[in-house]
Short mmCIF file of C-alpha atoms in Angstrom, two decimals:
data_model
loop_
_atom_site.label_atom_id
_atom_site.label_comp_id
_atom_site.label_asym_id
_atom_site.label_seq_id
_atom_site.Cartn_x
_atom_site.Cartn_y
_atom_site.Cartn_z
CA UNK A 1 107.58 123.59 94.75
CA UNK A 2 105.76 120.12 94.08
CA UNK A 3 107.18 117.07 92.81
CA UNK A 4 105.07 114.18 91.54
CA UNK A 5 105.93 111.01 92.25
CA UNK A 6 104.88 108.24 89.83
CA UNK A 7 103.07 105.22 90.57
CA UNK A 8 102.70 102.48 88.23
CA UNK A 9 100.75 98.97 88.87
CA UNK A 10 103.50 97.13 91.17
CA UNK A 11 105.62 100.30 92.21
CA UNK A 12 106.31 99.69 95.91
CA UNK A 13 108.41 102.84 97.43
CA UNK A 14 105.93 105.46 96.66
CA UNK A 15 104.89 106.32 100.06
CA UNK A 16 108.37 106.27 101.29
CA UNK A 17 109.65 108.53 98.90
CA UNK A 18 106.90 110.74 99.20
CA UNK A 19 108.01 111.43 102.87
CA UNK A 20 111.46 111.99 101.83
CA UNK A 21 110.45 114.65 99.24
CA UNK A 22 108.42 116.51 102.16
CA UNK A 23 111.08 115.96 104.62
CA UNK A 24 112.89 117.75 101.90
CA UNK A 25 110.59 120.80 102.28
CA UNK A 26 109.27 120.45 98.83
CA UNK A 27 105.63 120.02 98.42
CA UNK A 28 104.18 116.72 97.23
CA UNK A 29 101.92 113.99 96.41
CA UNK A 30 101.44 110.40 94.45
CA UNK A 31 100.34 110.62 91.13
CA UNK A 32 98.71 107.54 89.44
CA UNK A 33 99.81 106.55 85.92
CA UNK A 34 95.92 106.46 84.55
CA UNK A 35 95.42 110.28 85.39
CA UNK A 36 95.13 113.12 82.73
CA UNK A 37 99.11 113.56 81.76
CA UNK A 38 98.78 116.50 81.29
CA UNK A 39 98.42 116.98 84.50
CA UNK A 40 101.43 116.42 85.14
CA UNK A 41 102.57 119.55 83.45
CA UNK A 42 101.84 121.43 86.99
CA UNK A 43 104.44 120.03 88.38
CA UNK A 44 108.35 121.31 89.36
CA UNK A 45 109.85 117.80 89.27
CA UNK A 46 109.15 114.01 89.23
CA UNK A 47 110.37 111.33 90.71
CA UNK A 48 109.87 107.79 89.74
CA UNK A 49 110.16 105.43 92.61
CA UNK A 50 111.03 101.63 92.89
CA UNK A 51 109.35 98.80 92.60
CA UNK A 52 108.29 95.94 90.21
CA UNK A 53 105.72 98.10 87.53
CA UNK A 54 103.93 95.88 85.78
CA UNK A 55 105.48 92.92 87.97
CA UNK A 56 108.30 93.04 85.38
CA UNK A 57 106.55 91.64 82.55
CA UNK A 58 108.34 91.12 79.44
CA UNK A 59 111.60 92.71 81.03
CA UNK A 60 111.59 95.48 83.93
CA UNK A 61 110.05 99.27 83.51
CA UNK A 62 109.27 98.37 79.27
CA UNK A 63 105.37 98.16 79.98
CA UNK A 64 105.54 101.49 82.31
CA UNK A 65 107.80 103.15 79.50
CA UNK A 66 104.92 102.78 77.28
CA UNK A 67 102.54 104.69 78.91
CA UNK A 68 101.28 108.23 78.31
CA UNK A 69 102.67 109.61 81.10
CA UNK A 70 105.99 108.65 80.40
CA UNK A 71 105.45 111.00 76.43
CA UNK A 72 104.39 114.09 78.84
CA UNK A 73 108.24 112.90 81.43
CA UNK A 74 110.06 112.91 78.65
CA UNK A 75 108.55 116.50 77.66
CA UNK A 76 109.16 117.79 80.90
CA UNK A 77 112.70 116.45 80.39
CA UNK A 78 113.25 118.37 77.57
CA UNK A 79 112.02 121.71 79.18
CA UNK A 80 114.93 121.16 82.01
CA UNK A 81 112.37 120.05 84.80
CA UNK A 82 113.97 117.54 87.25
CA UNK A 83 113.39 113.77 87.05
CA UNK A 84 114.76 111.38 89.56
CA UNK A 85 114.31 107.06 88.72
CA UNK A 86 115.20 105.28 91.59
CA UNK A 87 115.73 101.15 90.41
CA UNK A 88 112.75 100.44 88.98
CA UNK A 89 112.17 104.01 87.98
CA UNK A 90 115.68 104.10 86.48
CA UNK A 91 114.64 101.11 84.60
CA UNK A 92 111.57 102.58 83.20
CA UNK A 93 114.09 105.67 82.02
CA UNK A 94 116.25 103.63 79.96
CA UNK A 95 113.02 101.33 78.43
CA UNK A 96 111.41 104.86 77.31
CA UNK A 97 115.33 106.18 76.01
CA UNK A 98 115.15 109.54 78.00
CA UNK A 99 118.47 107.89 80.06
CA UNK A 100 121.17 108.08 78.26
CA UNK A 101 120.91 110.13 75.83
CA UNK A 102 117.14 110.53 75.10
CA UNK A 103 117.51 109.21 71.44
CA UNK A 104 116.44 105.72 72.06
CA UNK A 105 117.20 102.52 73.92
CA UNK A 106 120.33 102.48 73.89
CA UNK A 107 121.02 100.65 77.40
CA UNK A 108 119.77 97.69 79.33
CA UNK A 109 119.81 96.99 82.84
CA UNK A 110 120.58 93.08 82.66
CA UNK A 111 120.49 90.01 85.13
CA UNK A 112 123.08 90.83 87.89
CA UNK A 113 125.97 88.74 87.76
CA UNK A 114 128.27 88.77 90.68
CA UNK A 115 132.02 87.99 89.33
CA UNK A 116 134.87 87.15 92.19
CA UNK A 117 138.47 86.13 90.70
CA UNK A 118 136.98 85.78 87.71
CA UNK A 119 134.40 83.25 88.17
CA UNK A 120 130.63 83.82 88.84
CA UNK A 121 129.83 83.16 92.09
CA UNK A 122 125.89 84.13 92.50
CA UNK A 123 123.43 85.54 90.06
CA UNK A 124 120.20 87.32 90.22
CA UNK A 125 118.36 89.38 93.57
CA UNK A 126 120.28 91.17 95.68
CA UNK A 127 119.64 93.20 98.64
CA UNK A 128 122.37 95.04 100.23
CA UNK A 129 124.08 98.34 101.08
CA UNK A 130 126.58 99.38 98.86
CA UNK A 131 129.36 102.55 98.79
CA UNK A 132 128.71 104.63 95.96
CA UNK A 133 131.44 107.24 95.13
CA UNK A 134 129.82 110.76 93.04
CA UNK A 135 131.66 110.69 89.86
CA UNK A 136 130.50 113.59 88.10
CA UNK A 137 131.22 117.51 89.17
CA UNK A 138 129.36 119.36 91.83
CA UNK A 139 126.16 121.01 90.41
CA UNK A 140 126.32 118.34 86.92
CA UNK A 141 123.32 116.57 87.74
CA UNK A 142 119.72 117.30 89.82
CA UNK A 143 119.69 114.70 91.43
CA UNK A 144 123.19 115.06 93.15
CA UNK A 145 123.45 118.66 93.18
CA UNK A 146 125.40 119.88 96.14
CA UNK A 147 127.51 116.54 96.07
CA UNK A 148 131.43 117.33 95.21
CA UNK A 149 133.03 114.91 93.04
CA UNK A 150 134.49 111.74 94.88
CA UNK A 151 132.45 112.12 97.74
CA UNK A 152 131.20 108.64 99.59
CA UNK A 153 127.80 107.88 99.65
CA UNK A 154 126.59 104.21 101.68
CA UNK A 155 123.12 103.80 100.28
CA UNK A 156 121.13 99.96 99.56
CA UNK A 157 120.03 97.89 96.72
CA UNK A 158 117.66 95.70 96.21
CA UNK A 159 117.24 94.52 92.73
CA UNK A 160 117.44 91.35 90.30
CA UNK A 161 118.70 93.45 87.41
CA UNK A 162 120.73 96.30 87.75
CA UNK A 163 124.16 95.06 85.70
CA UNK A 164 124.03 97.88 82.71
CA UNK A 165 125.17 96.67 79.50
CA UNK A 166 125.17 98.15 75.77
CA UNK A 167 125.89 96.76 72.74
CA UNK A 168 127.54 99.50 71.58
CA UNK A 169 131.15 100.30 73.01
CA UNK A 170 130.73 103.76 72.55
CA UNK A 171 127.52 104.27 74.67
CA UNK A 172 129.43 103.82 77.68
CA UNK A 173 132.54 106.06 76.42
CA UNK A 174 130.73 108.71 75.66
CA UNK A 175 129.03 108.35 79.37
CA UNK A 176 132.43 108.91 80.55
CA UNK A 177 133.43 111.56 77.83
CA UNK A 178 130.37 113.47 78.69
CA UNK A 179 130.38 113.17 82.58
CA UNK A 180 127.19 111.03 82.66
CA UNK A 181 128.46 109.06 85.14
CA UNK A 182 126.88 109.78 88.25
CA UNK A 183 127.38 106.88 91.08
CA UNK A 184 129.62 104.27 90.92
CA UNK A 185 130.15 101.33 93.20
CA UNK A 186 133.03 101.30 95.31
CA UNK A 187 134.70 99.94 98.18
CA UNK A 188 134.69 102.20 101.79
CA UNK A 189 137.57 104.01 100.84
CA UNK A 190 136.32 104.96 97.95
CA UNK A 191 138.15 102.49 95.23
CA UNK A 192 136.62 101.10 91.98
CA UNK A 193 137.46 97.82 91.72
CA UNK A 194 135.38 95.73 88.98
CA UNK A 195 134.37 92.40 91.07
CA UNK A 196 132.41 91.75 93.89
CA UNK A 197 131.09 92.20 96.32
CA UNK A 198 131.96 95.73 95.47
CA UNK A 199 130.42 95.77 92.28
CA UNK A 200 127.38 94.06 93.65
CA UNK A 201 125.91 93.63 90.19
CA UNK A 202 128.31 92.90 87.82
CA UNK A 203 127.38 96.29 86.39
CA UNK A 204 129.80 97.89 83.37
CA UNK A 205 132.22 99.75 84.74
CA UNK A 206 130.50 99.94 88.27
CA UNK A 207 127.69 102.14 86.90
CA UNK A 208 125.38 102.72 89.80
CA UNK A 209 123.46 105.47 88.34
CA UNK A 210 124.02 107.71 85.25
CA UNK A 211 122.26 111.23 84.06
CA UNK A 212 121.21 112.62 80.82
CA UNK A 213 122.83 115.48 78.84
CA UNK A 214 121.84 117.85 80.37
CA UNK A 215 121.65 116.95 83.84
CA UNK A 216 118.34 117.12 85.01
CA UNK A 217 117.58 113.49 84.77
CA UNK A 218 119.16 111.03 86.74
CA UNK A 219 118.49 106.88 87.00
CA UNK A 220 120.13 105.15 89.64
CA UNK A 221 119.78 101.41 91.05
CA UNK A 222 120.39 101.77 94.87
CA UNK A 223 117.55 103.13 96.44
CA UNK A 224 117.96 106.68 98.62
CA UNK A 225 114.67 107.27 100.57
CA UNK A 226 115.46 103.82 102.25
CA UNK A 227 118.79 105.85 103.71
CA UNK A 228 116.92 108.92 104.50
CA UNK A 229 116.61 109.16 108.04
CA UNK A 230 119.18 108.39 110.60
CA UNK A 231 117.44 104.95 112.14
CA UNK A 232 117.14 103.45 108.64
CA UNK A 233 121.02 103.06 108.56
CA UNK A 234 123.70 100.25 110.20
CA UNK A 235 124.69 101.85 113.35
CA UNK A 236 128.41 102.28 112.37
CA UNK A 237 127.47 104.16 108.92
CA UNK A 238 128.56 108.02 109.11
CA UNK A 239 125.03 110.60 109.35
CA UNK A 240 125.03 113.28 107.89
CA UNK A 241 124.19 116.51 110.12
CA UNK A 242 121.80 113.71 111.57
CA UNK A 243 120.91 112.35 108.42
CA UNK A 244 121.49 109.78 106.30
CA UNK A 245 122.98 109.89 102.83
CA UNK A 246 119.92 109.31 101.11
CA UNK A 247 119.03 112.76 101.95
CA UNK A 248 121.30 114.59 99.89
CA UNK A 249 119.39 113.42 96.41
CA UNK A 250 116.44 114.66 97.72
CA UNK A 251 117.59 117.86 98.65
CA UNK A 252 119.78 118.37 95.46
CA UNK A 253 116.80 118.49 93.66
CA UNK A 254 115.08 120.88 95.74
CA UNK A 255 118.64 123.27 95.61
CA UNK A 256 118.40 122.64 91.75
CA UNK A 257 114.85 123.52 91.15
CA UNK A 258 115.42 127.40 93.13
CA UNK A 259 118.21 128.07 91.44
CA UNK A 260 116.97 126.33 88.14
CA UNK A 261 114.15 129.36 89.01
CA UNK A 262 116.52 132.53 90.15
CA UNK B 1 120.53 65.00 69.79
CA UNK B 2 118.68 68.40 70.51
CA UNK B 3 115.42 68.39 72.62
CA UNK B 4 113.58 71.09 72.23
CA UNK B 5 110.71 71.44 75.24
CA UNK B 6 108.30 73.92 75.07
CA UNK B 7 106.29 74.80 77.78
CA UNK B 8 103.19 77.07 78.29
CA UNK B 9 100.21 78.06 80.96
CA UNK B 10 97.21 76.17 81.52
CA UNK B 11 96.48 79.39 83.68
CA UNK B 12 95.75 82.67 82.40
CA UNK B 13 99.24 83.79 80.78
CA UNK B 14 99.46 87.55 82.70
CA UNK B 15 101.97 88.51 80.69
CA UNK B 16 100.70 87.56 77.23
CA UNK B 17 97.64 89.40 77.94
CA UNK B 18 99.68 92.55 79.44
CA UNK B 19 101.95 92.43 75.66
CA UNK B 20 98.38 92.30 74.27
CA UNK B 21 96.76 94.66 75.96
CA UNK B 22 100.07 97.43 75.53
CA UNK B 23 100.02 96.72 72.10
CA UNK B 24 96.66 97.51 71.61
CA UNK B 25 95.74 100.16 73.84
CA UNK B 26 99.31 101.83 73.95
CA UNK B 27 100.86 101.31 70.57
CA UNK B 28 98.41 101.01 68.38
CA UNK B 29 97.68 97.89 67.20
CA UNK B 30 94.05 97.76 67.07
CA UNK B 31 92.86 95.85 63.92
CA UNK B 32 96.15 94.33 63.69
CA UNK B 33 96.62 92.15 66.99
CA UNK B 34 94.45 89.60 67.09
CA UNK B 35 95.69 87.53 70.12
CA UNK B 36 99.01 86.86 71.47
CA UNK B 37 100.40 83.84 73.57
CA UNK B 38 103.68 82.90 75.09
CA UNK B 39 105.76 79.67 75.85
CA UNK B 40 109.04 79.01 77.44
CA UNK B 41 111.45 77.21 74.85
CA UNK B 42 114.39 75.11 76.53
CA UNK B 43 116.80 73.50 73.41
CA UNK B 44 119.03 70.48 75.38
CA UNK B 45 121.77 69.13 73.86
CA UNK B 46 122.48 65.85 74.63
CA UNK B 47 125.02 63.61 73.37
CA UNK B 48 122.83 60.24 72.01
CA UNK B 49 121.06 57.62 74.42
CA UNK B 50 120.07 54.31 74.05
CA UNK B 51 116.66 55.09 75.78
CA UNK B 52 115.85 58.80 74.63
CA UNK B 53 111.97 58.61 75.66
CA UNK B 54 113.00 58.01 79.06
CA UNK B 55 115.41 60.85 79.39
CA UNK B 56 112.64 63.30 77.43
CA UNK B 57 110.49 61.79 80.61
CA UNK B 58 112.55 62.59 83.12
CA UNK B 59 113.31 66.03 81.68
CA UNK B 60 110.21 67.53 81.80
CA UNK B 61 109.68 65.89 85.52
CA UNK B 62 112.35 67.80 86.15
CA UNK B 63 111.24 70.99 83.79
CA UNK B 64 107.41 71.16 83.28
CA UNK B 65 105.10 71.82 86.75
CA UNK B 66 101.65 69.80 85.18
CA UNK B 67 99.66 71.58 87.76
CA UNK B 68 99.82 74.86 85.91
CA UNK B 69 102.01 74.02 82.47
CA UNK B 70 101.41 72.15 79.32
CA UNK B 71 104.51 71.07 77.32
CA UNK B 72 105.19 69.43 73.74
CA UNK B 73 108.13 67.92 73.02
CA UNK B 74 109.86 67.47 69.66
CA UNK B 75 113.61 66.22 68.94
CA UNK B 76 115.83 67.93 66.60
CA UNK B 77 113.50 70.54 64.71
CA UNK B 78 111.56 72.49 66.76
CA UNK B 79 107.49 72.06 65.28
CA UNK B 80 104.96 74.56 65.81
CA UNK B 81 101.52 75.05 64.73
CA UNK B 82 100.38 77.48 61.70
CA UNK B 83 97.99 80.65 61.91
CA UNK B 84 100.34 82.76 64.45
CA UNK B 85 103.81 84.56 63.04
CA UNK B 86 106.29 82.41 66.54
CA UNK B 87 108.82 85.10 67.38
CA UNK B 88 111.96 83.60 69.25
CA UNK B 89 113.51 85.91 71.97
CA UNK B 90 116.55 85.11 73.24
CA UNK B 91 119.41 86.69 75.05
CA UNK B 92 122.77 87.27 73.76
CA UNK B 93 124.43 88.45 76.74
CA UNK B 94 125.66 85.10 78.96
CA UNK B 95 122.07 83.26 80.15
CA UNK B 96 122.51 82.72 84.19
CA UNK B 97 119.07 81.12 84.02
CA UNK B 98 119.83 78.39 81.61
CA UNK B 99 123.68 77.92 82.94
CA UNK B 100 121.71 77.23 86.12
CA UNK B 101 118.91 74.77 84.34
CA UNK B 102 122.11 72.81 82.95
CA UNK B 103 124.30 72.31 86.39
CA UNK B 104 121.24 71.48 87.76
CA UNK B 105 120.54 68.93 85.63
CA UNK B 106 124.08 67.49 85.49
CA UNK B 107 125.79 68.15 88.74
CA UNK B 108 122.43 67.71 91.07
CA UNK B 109 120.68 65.08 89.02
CA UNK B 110 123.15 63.16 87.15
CA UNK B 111 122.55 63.60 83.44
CA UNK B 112 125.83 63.49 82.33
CA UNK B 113 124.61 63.50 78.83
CA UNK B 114 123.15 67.08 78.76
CA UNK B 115 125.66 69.09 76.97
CA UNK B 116 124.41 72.48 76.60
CA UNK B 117 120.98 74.42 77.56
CA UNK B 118 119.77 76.82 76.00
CA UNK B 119 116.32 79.10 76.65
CA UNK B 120 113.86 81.79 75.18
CA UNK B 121 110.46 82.96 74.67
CA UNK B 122 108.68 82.29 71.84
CA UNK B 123 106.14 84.68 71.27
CA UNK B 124 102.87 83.36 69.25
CA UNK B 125 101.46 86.98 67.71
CA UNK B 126 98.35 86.27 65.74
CA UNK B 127 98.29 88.89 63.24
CA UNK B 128 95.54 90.29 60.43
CA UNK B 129 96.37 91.92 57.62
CA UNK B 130 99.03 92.06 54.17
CA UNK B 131 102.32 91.33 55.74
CA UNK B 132 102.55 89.84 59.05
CA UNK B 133 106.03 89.12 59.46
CA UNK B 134 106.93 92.72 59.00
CA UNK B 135 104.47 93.64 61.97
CA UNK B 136 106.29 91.09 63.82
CA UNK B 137 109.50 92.27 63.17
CA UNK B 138 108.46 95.91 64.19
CA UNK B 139 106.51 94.53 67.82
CA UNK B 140 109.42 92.74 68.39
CA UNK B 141 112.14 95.90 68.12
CA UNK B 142 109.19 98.16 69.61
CA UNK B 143 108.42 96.08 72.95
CA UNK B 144 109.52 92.55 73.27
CA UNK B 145 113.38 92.73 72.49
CA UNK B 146 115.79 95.02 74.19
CA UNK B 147 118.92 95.14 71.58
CA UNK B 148 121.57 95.87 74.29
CA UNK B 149 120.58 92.44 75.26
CA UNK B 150 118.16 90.17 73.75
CA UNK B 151 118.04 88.88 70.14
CA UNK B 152 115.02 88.07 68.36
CA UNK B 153 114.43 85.39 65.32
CA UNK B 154 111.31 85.15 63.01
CA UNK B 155 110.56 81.10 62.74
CA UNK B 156 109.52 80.05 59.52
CA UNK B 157 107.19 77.64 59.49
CA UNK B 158 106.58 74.72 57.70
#
């Protein structure tokens, strides 16, 4: 089983995430933007990792979504394989219009804009760790396969723009229609409430990560390999079987891509 | 009165020359892009002053960093130079950046006068061929303009 994981100019959490696929028992390695893409063919899965590609020029991910490699992703998208874009990466997903609904841009991952009783109270970077509660059902999406719906997930950001916005109403009810919704921010016990700092980003309505159609692709802001292992988390924050959270992405795609194969 | 500042690189502009270079080697361009070059537009309303040089001055103390930026300034219409189709980018979503530029200005500084800020990117493409605002148009929904939350504008000039 071997899972590419993208590097752009300016990605940052390749090596990282690399590790976490391995950890994962999957088989791996980091695959540079200017090889063959057809290359990339070989592989079971992607995953496109965080970072600043193309040190956010113009906006963030719209340079990386322009490259040949991300034609052959969105391909491999359409044949089912499993692609995971972690902030930056989940950026460069909704630049090339594989996230939402693979028909175009038809989101944008905005300035955050933190919003407390009703007035903005800080804009911009933020770097902190968040609750995320899995909104969609058990087995809807790769990248949170063996997550039930409603379970709690503590996980980081760090990102300038993560707020998602359309222009179009109807993007983001057919998200919920179509159980697109993947993460959402929420408060420890699980709650959605719109302002922050549990919405850290201002995001519409606390949209943390979403998935395509199908399933197999998922984009989400807060970043899981950096809540992989047990000593990357806040002492107080539950493991998991030793673990942290960050784990269970990882290994959701792995569980999808042997069954995706039985 | 509106002052309209415009500000661009002395410096290499990295991010004119990575538009360039994605146009060209990514999108196909070649033959049609003949250069492209950016600069920061901030629009400041301000209600009228007896001394108006001397609050343009001030401004772009405030605004322009000399070391690294050049800067025209031009009050009410905004004046650009021929030879390059100007392509304003804005956003249409709330601008943090320029609500920030504006209580910076008035609450930190003083200007009571400033009334509203407002910013973009105008992008200078320098285009060959029949109908150049139409390329423009089509660069602009293709790469510089993300609908969900930026608006663009053609400016006609003069």
């Amino acid at each position: 089983m071997r899972i590419a994981v993208i590097q752009f100019p300016g990605t940052n959490c390749e090596h990282e995430t690399l590790v976490a696929v391995k950890e994962c028992g999957m088989d791996g390695e980091i695959f540079r933007w200017n090889r063959p893409e057809q290359e990339l063919c070989e592989f079971d899965g992607y995953v496109i990792p965080g970072g600043f590609s193309y040190q956010d020029r113009v906006r963030a991910g719209v340079i990386a979504s322009k490259e040949p490699v991300m034609a052959t992703l969105r391909e491999e998208a359409a044949n089912g394989k499993p692609i995971i874009g972690i902030c930056n990466g989940f950026q460069i997903l909704v630049e090339s219009g594989i996230l939402p609904f693979g028909d175009g841009v038809r989101l944008a991952l905005a300035q955050n804009v933190m919003i407390r009783g009703g007035e903005i109270v800080r804009r911009g970077y933020y770097c902190a760790w968040t609750m995320l509660r899995h909104d969609a059902e058990e087995r809807r999406c790769s990248g949170s396969y063996i997550l039930r719906r409603g379970e709690i997930l503590s996980i980081p950001i760090a990102h300038a723009e993560g707020n998602l916005v359309s222009s179009d109403k109807k993007v983001i009810e057919r998200l919920i229609e179509d159980d697109q919704i993947v993460f959402r921010y929420c408060s420890e016990r699980g709650d959605i409430i719109s302002e922050f700092p549990v919405n850290v980003n201002g995001s519409t309505e606390n949209i943390a990560g979403i998935c395509n159609p199908e399933g197999n692709v998922l984009g989400m802001m807060p970043h899981p390999e950096r809540a992989f292992f047990a000593w990357q988390l806040p002492w107080k924050h539950p493991r998991v079987r030793g673990y942290g959270p960050g784990r269970i992405v990882f290994e959701s795609m792995r569980r999808y891509i042997e069954e995706r194969r039985l | 009165m509106i002052i309209n500042l415009r500000v661009w690189l002395k410096i290499p502009d990295a991010e004119a020359a990575t538009v360039k270079n994605t146009l060209l080697r990514r999108m196909g361009y070649q033959g049609i892009i003949r250069d492209v070059r950016r600069e920061r537009l901030l629009s400041i309303e301000s209600d009228d002053v007896s001394d108006p040089d001397s609050l343009i001055k001030q401004l772009t103390r405030e605004l322009v960093n000399e070391n690294k930026e050049n800067f025209a300034v031009s009050v009410g219409s905004l004046e650009l130079s021929n030879g390059c189709v100007p392509v304003k980018v804005s956003l249409w979503i709330e601008d943090g950046e320029a609500i920030s530029i504006k209580d910076r200005l008035v609450k930190r500084l003083g200007l009571k006068m400033i009334r509203s800020v407002q910013r973009a990117n105008i992008w200078k493409l320098y285009i060959d061929g029949d109908d150049p605002e139409s390329v423009a148009r089509r660069i602009a929904e293709e790469l510089l303009v993300n609908p969900n939350k930026d608006r663009y504008e053609i400016i006609k000039l003069g």
